[in-house]
Short mmCIF file of C-alpha atoms and ligand atoms in Angstrom, two decimals:
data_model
loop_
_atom_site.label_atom_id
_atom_site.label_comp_id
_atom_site.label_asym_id
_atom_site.label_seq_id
_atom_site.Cartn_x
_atom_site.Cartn_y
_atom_site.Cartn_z
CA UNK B 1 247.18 -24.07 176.06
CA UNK B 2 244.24 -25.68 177.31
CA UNK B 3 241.84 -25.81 174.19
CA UNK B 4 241.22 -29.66 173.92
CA UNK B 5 241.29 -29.25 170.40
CA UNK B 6 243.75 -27.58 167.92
CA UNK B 7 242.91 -26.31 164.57
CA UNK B 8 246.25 -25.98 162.39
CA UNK B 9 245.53 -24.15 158.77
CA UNK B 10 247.98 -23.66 155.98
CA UNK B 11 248.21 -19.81 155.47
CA UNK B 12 251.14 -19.97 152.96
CA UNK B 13 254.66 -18.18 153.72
CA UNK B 14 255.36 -16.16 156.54
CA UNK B 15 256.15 -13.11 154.24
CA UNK B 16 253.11 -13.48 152.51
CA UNK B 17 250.75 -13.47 155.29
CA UNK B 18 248.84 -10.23 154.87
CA UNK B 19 245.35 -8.88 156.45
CA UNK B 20 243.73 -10.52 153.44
CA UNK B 21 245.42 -13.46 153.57
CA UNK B 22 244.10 -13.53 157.42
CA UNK B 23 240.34 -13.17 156.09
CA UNK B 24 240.77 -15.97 154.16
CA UNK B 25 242.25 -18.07 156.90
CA UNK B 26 239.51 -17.05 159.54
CA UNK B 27 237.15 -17.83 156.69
CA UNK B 28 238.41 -21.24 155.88
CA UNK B 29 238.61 -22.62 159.33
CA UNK B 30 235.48 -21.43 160.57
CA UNK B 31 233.55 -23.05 156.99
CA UNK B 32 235.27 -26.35 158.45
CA UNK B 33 234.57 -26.03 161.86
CA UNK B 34 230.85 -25.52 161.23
CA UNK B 35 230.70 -28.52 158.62
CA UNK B 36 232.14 -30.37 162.27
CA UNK B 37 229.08 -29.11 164.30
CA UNK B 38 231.87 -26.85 166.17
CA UNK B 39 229.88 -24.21 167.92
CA UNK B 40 233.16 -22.47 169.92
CA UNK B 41 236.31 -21.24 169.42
CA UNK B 42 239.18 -18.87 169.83
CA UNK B 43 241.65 -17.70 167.05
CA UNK B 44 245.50 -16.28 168.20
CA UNK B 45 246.54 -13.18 166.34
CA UNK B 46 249.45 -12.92 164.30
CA UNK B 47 251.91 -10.49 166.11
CA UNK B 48 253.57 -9.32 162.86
CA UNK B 49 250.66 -7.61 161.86
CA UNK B 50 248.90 -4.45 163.04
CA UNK B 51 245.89 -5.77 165.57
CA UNK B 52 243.28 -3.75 164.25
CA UNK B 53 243.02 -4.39 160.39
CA UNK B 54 243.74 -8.19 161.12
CA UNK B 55 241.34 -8.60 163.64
CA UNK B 56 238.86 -6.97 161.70
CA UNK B 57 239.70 -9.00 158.69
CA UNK B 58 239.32 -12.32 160.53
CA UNK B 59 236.25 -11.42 161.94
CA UNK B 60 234.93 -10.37 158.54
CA UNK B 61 236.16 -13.65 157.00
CA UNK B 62 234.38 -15.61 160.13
CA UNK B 63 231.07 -13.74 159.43
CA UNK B 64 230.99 -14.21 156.01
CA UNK B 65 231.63 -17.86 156.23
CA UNK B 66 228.47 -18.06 158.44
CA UNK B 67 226.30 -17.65 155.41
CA UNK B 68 224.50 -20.61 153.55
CA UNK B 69 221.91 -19.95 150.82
CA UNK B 70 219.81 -23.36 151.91
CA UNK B 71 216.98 -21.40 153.72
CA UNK B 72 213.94 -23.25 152.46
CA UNK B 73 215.26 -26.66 152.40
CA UNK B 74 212.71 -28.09 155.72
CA UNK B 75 215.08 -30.89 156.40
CA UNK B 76 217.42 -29.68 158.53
CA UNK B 77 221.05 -30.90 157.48
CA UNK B 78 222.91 -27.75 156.95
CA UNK B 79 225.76 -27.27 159.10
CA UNK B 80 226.06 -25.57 162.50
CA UNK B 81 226.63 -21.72 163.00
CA UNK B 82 229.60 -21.17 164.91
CA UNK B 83 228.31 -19.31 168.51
CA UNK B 84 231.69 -17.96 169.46
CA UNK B 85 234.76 -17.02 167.51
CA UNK B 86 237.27 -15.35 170.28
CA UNK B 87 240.19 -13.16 169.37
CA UNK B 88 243.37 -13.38 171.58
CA UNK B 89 244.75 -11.37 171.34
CA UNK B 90 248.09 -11.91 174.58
CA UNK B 91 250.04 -8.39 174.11
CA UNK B 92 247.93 -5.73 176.51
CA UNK B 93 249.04 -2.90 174.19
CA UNK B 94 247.59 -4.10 171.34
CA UNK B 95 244.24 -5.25 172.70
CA UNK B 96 242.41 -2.50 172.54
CA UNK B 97 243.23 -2.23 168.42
CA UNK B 98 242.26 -5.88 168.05
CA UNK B 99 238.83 -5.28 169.54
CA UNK B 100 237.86 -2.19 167.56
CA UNK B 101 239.27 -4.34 164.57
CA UNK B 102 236.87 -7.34 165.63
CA UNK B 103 233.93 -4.94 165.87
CA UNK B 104 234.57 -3.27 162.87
CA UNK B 105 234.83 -6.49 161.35
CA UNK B 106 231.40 -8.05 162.55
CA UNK B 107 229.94 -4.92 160.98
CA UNK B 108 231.61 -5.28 157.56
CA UNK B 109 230.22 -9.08 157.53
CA UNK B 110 226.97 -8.95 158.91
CA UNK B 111 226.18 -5.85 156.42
CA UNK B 112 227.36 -7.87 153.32
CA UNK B 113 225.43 -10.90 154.71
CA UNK B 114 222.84 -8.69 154.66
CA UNK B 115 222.80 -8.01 151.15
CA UNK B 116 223.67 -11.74 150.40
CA UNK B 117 220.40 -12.75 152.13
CA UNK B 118 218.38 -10.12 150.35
CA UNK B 119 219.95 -11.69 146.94
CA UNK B 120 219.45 -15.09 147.47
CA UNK B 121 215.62 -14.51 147.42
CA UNK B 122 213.67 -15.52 144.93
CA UNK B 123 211.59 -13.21 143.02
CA UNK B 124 208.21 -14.56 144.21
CA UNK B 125 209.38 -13.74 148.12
CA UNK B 126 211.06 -10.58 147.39
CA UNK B 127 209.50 -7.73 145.11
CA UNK B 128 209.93 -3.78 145.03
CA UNK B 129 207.33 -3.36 147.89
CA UNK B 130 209.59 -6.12 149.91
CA UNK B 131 212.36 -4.77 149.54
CA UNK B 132 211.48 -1.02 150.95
CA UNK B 133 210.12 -2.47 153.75
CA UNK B 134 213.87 -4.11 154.21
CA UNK B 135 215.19 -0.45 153.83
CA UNK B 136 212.49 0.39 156.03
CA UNK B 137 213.30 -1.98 158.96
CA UNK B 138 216.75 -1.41 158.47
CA UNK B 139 216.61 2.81 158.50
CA UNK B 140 214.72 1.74 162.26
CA UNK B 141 216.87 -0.43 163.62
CA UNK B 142 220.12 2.10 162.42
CA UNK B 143 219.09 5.22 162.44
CA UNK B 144 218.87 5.98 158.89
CA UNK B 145 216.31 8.29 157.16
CA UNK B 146 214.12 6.34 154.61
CA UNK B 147 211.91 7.54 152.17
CA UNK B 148 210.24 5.58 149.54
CA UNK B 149 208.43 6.55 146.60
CA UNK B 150 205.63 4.73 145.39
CA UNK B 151 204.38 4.28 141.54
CA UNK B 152 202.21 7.44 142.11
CA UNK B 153 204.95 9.90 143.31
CA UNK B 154 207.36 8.10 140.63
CA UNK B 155 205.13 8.79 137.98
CA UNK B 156 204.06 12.17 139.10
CA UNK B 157 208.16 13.07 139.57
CA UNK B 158 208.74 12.01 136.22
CA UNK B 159 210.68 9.20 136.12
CA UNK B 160 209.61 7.79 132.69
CA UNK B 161 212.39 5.33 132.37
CA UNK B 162 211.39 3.32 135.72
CA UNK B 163 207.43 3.87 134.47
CA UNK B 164 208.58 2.21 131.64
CA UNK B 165 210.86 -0.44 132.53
CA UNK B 166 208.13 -1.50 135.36
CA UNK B 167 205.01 -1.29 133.49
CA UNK B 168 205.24 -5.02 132.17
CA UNK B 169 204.73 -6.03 136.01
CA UNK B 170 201.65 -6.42 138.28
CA UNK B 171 203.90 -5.76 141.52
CA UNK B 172 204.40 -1.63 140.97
CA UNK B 173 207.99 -0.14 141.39
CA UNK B 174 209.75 1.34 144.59
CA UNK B 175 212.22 3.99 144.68
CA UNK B 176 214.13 3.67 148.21
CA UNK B 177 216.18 6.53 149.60
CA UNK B 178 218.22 6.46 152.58
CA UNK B 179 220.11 8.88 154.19
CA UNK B 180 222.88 9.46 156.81
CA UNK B 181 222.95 12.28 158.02
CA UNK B 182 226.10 13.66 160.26
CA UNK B 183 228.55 16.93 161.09
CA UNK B 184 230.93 17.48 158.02
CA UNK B 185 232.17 19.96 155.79
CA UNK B 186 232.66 17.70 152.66
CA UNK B 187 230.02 17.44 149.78
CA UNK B 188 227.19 14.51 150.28
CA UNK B 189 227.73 10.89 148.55
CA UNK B 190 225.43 9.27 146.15
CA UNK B 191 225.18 5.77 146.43
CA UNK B 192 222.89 4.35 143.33
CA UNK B 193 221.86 0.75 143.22
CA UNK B 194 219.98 -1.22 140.08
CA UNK B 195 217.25 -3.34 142.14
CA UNK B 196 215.92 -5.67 139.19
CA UNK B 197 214.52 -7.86 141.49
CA UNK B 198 213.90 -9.44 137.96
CA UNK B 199 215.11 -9.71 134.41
CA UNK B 200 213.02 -11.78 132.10
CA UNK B 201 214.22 -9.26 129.82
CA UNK B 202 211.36 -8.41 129.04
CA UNK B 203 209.45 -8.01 125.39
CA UNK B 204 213.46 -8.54 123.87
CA UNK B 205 213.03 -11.75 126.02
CA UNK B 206 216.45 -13.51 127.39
CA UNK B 207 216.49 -17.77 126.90
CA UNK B 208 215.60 -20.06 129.21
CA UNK B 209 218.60 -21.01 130.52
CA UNK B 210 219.68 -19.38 132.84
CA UNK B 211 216.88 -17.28 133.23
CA UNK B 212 216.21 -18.09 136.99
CA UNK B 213 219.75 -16.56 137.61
CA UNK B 214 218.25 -12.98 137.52
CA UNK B 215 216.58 -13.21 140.35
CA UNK B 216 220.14 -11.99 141.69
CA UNK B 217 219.45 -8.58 139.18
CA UNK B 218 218.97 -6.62 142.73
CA UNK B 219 222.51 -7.17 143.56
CA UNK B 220 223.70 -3.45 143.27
CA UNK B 221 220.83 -1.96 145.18
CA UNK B 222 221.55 -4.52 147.81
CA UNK B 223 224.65 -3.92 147.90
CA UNK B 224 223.69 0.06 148.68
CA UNK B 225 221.38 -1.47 151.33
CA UNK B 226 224.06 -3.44 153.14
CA UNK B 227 226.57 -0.75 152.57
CA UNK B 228 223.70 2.01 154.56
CA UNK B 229 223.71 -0.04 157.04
CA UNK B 230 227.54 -0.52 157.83
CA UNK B 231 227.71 3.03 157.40
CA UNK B 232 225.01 3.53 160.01
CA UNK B 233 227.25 2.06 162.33
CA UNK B 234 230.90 3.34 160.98
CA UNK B 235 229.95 6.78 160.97
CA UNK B 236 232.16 8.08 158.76
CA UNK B 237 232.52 12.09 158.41
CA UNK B 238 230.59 12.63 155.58
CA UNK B 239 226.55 12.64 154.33
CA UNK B 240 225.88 9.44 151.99
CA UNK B 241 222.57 9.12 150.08
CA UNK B 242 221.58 5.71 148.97
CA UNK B 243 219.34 5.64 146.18
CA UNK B 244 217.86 2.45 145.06
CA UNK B 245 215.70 1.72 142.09
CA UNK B 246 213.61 -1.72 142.57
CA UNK B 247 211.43 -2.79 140.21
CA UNK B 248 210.34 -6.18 137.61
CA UNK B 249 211.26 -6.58 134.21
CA UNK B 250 208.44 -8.54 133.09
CA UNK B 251 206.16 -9.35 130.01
CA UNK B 252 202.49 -8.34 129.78
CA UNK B 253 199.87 -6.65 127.59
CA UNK B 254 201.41 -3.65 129.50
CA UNK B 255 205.21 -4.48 128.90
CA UNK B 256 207.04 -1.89 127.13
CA UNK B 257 208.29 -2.71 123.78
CA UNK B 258 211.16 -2.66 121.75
CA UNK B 259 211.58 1.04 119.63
CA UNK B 260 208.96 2.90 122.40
CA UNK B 261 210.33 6.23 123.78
CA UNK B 262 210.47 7.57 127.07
CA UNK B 263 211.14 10.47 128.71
CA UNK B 264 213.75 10.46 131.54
CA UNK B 265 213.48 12.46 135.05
CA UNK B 266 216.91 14.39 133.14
CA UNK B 267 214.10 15.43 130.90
CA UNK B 268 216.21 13.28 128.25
CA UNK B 269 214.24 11.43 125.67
CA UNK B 270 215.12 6.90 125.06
CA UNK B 271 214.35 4.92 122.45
CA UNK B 272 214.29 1.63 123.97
CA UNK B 273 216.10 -0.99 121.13
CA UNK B 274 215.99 -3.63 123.62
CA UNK B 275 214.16 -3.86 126.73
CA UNK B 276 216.78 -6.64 128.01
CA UNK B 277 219.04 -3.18 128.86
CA UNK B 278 216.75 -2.24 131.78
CA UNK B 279 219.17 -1.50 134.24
CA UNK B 280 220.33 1.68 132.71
CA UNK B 281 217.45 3.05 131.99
CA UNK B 282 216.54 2.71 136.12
CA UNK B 283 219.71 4.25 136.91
CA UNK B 284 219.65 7.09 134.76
CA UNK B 285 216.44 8.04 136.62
CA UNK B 286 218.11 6.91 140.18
CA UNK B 287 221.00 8.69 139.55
CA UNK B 288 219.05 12.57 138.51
CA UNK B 289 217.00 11.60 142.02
CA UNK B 290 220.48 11.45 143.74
CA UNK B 291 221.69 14.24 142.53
CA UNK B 292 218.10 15.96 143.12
CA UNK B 293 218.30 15.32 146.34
CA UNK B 294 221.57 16.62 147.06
CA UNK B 295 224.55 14.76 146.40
CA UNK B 296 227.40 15.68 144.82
CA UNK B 297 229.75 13.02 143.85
CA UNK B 298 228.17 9.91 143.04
CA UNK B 299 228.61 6.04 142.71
CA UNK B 300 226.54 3.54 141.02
CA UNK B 301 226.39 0.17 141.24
CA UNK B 302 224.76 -2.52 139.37
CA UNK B 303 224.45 -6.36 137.34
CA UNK B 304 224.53 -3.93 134.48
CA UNK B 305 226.39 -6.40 131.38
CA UNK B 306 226.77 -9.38 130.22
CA UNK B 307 229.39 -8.31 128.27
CA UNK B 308 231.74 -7.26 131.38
CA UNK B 309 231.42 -10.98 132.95
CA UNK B 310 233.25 -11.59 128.96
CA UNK B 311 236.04 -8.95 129.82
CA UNK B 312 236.73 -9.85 132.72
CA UNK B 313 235.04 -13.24 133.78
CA UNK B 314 233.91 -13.91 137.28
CA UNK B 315 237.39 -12.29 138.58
CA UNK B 316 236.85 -9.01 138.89
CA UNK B 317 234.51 -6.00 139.37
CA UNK B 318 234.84 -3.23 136.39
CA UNK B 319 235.39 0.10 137.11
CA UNK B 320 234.12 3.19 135.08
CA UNK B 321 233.83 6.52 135.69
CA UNK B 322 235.64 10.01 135.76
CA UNK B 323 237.52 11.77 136.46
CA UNK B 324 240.39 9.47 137.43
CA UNK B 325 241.24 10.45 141.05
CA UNK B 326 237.40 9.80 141.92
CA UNK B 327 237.79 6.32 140.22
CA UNK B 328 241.12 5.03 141.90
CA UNK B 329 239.23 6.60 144.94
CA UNK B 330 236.79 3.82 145.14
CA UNK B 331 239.33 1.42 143.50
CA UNK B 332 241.65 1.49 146.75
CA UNK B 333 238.54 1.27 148.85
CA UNK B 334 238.32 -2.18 147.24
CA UNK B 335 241.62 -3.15 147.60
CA UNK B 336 241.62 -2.57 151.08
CA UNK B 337 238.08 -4.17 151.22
CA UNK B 338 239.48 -7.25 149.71
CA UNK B 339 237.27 -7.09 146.38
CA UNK B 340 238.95 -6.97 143.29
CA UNK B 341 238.49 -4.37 140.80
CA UNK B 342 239.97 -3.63 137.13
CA UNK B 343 240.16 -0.41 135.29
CA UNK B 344 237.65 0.19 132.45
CA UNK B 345 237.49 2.60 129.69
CA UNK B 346 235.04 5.18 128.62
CA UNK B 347 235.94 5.51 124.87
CA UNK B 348 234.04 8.47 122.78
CA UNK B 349 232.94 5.93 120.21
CA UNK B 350 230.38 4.20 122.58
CA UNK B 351 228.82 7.36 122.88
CA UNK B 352 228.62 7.12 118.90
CA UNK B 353 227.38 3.73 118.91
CA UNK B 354 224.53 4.88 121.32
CA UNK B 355 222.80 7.36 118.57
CA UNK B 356 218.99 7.65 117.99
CA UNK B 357 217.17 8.96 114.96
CA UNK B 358 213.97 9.51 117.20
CA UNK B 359 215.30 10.20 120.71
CA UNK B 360 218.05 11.75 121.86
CA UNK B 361 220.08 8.33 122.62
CA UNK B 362 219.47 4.82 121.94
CA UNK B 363 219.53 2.39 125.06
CA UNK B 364 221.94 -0.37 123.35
CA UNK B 365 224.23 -0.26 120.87
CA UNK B 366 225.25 -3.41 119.44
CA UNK B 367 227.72 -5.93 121.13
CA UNK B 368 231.04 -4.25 120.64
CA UNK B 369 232.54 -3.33 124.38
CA UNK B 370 228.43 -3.54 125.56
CA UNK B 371 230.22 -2.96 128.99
CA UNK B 372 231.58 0.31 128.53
CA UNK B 373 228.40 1.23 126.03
CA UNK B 374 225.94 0.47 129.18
CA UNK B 375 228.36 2.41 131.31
CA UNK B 376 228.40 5.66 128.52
CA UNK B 377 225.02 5.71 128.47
CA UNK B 378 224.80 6.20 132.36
CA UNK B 379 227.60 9.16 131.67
CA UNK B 380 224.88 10.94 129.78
CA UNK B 381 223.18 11.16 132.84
CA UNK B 382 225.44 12.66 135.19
CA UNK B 383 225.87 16.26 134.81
CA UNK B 384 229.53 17.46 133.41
CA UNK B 385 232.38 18.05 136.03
CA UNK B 386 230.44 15.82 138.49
CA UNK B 387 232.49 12.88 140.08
CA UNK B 388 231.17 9.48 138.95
CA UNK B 389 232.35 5.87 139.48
CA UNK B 390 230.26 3.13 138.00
CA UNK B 391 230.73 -0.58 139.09
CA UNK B 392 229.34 -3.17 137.22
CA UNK B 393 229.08 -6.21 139.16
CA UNK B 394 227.38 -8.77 136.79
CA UNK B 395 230.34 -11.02 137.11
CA UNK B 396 231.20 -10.70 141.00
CA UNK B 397 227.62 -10.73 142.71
CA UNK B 398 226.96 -14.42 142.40
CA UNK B 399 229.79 -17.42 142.84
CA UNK B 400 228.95 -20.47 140.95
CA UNK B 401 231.76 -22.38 143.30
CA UNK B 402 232.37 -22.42 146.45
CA UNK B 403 235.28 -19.79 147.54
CA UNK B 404 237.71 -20.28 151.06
CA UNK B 405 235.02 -17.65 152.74
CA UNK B 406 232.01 -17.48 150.88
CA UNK B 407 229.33 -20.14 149.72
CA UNK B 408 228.59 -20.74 146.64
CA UNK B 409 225.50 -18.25 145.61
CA UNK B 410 225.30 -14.67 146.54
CA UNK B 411 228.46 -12.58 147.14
CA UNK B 412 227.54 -9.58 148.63
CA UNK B 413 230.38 -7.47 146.30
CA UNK B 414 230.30 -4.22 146.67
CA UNK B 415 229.22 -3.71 150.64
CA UNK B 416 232.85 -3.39 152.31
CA UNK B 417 233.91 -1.87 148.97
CA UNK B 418 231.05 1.15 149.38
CA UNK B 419 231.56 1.11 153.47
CA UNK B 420 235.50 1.70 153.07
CA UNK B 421 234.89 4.38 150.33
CA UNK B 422 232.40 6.68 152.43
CA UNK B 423 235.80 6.52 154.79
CA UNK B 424 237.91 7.80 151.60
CA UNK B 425 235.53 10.49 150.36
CA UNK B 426 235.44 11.60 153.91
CA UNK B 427 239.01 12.32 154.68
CA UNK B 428 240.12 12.90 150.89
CA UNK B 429 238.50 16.10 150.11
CA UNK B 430 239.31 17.20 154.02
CA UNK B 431 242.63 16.67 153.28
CA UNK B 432 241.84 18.81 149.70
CA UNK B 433 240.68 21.24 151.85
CA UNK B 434 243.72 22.14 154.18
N1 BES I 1 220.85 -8.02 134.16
C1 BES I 1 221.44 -8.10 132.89
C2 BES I 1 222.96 -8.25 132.93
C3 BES I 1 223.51 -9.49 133.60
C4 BES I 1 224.03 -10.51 132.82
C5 BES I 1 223.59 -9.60 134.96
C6 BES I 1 224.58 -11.63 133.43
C7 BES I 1 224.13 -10.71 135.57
C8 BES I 1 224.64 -11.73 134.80
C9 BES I 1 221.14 -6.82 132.11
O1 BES I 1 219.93 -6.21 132.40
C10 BES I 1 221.07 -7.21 130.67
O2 BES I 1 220.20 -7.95 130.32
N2 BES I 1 221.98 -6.69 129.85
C11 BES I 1 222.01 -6.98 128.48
C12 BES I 1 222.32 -5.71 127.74
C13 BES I 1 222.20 -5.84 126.24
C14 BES I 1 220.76 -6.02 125.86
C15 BES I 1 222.77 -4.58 125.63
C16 BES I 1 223.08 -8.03 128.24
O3 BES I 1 224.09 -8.01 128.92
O4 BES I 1 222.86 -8.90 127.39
MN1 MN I 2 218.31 -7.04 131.27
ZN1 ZN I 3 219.17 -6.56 134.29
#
C-alpha cells in the first residue's frame, strides 16, 4: 500500500460488522482525522458486505461527522474539514454498487446536515420568513415546487390555530409547502413538520432553564426540509408534499392566552389550557393543508413532548400512528436509516383526557402519558381510514454528548428516516397493487 499513513479502528467482531456498524466506523475515523488537520484519505471496503449499502453508509457516517455547531465563534480553532474521503473499492464487479452507494450516501448526509445547520440557529438569525426563503433556495437549487403562505393568506385560509399560536410574535408566521412532483401510480405523501423556531411557551411560560434549548423547536420541519431535498435527488416513484408550519411562540400584549378558543382550518373549535402545547395546535392546521392539497397518507414530525424524552429518554424516536402496517412502514425506514425508533400507543382514554366544556377538545390534558395525549390530539385531525404516522422527536433532535458520528448539538433525526420511507411508500402499495 502506499498511503504513508495508516488509520487502524476497532469495529468490534467480524460477525458483528454490519452496514451500521460501518457508518459508525467511517464516522469515527473521519471525527479523528479532522481533529489531526487530515484533509485526505481513502477508506477499503469490507468484502463481506454488499458494496452499495456499505458504501453509502460510510459515506453518510463521513458527512455527518463533517458537521460542527461552532459557526460564530471568530477565532478560528475548530478542526479541519476533511477534502477527500475515497472509497476502494479493488473487486471490478462490485464497483459500480459501491459508487451509487457513495453517492447515495453524500446525499443522505449533506441533507441531514442540512437540517442540522438550520437547527443550530438561533432564533434571532432564523425566523419564519428565514426559513421559507431556505425552502425557497432549496426548491431552486433541486427542483422542488415551493409555495409559501404568508400571515395574510394564513389568516384568510383559516388557519386559526397558527393565527393563534403566532400572534404573541412581531416576526409573522410562514406556512412552507414543497412539492415533488414525478410519474407514479401510488397516492401522494404528506410530510408535516412543527417549525417552532421558538418556544418561550408562551403566556403558560416555561422556566428559565433551559429555555434557550428551544431554539431547536424547528427540528421536525427541518427535518421535512432536509428530507425534500434528499428526495429531490433520490427520486423515488411516488409524489411527497412537505408541509411545514414555522412560526414564534412568544409573549406580548398580543400573545394568546390560556382558556382562549380557536377555530382550526378542520373547522374544529380549541380551547387552549396551555399555550406551552403549541406544536399541536400548528400541526393540526399543517396537517388539514396537507391533506388539502392532496395527499393521502401522511407523516408528521415534530419536538412535540416533554413527556416522550421521560418514556423513552434521549434513546429513541416514538412512534404513533395507525393503522399498524403504515406505522412499521416508517419504522423499518428507520431501521434501515440507522435511527432508532420505539412503538407507542394510542390508548382511547387520552382522547378522554383531552375533553372541553367550551370547545370541542382541550389542547392538554394533564401529565399522564402527555406523549401519547399530544399525539391523540393530532389523531383528531386526520380524517378516519387515512394512514398516519406521528414521530415525536423531542428526545432525538438535539445530543447533549458527543456521539461516534455526530457532534454534540443538532441531530438532524428524522432526514434519512423520511428519505428511506418515500422509497417504502413507493414500492409498498405498487407491490399492493399487483
Ligand atoms: N417544544 C416543547 C416540547 C419539547 C420539550 C421539545 C423538550 C424538546 C425538548 C412543546 O411545545 C411543549 O412545550 N410541550 C409541553 C406540552 C405540555 C404543556 C402538555 C411539554 O412537554 O411540557
Ligand atoms: Mn411548547
Ligand atoms: Zn414546542
Amino acid at each position: 500500500m502506499r498511503a504513508p499513513r495508516i488509520v487502524l479502528v476497532g469495529a468490534g467482531k467480524p460477525e458483528d460488522f454490519t452496514v451500521g456498524r460501518a457508518r459508525t466506523v467511517a464516522g469515527t475515523a473521519v471525527r479523528f482525522l479532522r481533529r489531526r488537520q487530515v484533509r485526505r484519505a481513502a477508506i477499503w471496503l469490507h468484502s463481506g458486505l454488499d458494496p452499495l449499502p456499505q458504501a453509502a453508509a460510510i459515506i453518510e457516517g463521513a458527512t455527518l461527522a463533517q458537521f460542527d455547531t461552532g459557526v460564530y465563534k471568530t477565532h478560528d480553532d475548530r478542526p479541519a474539514d476533511l477534502d477527500q474521503l475515497v472509497v476502494v473499492e479493488p473487486d471490478p464487479a462490485r464497483e459500480e454498487g459501491a459508487r451509487a452507494g457513495a453517492d447515495r450516501g453524500r446525499v443522505l448526509g449533506e441533507a441531514t446536515n442540512l437540517a442540522r445547520r438550520l437547527a443550530n440557529e438561533p432564533a434571532n438569525r432564523l425566523g419564519p420568513v428565514e426559513l421559507a426563503s431556505a425552502a425557497q433556495q432549496l426548491a431552486g437549487n433541486f427542483g422542488l415546487e415551493c409555495d409559501v403562505l404568508d400571515e395574510r393568506r394564513i389568516a384568510e385560509l383559516g388557519m386559526g390555530a397558527i393565527v393563534g399560536v403566532a400572534q404573541g410574535s412581531d416576526r409573522p408566521p410562514r406556512v412552507i409547502v414543497l412539492r415533488y412532483r414525478t410519474e407514479s401510480s401510488v397516492p401522494p405523501i404528506g410530510l408535516v413538520g412543527k417549525a417552532v423556531m421558538f418556544d418561550s411557551g408562551g403566556i403558560s411560560i416555561k422556566p428559565a432553564e433551559h429555555m434557550h434549548e428551544m431554539k431547536m423547536d424547528m427540528s421536525g420541519g427541518a427535518a421535512v426540509l432536509g428530507a425534500m431535498q434528499a428526495i429531490a435527488q433520490l427520486k423515488p416513484r411516488v409524489e411527497v408534499i412537505g408541509v411545514i408550519a414555522a412560526t414564534e411562540n412568544l409573549i406580548s400584549g398580543h400573545a394568546m392566552r390560556p382558556g382562549d378558543v380557536i377555530a382550526t382550518l378542520s373547522g374544529k373549535t380549541v380551547e387552549v389550557l396551555n399555550t406551552d402545547a403549541e406544536g399541536r395546535l400548528i400541526l393540526a392546521d399543517a396537517i388539514t393543508y396537507a391533506r388539502r392539497l392532496g395527499a393521502e397518507r401522511l407523516v408528521d414530525i415534530a419536538t412535540l413532548t416533554g413527556a416522550i424524552v421521560v418514556a423513552l429518554g434521549h434513546a429513541a424516536t416514538g412512534v404513533f400512528g395507525r393503522p399498524h402496517d403504515w406505522v412499521e412502514l416508517v419504522r423499518r425506514a428507520a431501521e434501515v436509516a440507522g435511527e432508532r425508533t420505539w412503538l407507542m400507543p394510542l390508548f382511547d382514554e387520552y382522547r378522554e383526557q383531552l375533553r372541553s366544556g367550551i370547545a370541542d377538545i382541550a389542547n392538554v390534558g394533564g401529565r399522564p402519558g402527555g406523549a401519547g395525549v399530544g399525539a391523540t390530539f393530532l389523531a383528531e385531525f386526520v380524517e378516519p381510514g387515512m394512514p398516519w404516522a406521528h414521530l415525536d422527536i423531542a428526545g432525538t433532535a438535539w445530543t447533549e454528548k458527543d456521539l461516534p458520528y455526530l457532534a454534540k448539538g443538532p441531530t438532524g433525526v428524522g432526514v434519512r428516516t423520511l428519505a428511506h420511507f418515500a422509497f417504502q411508500a413507493a414500492a409498498v402499495t405498487a407491490d399492493e397493487r399487483r
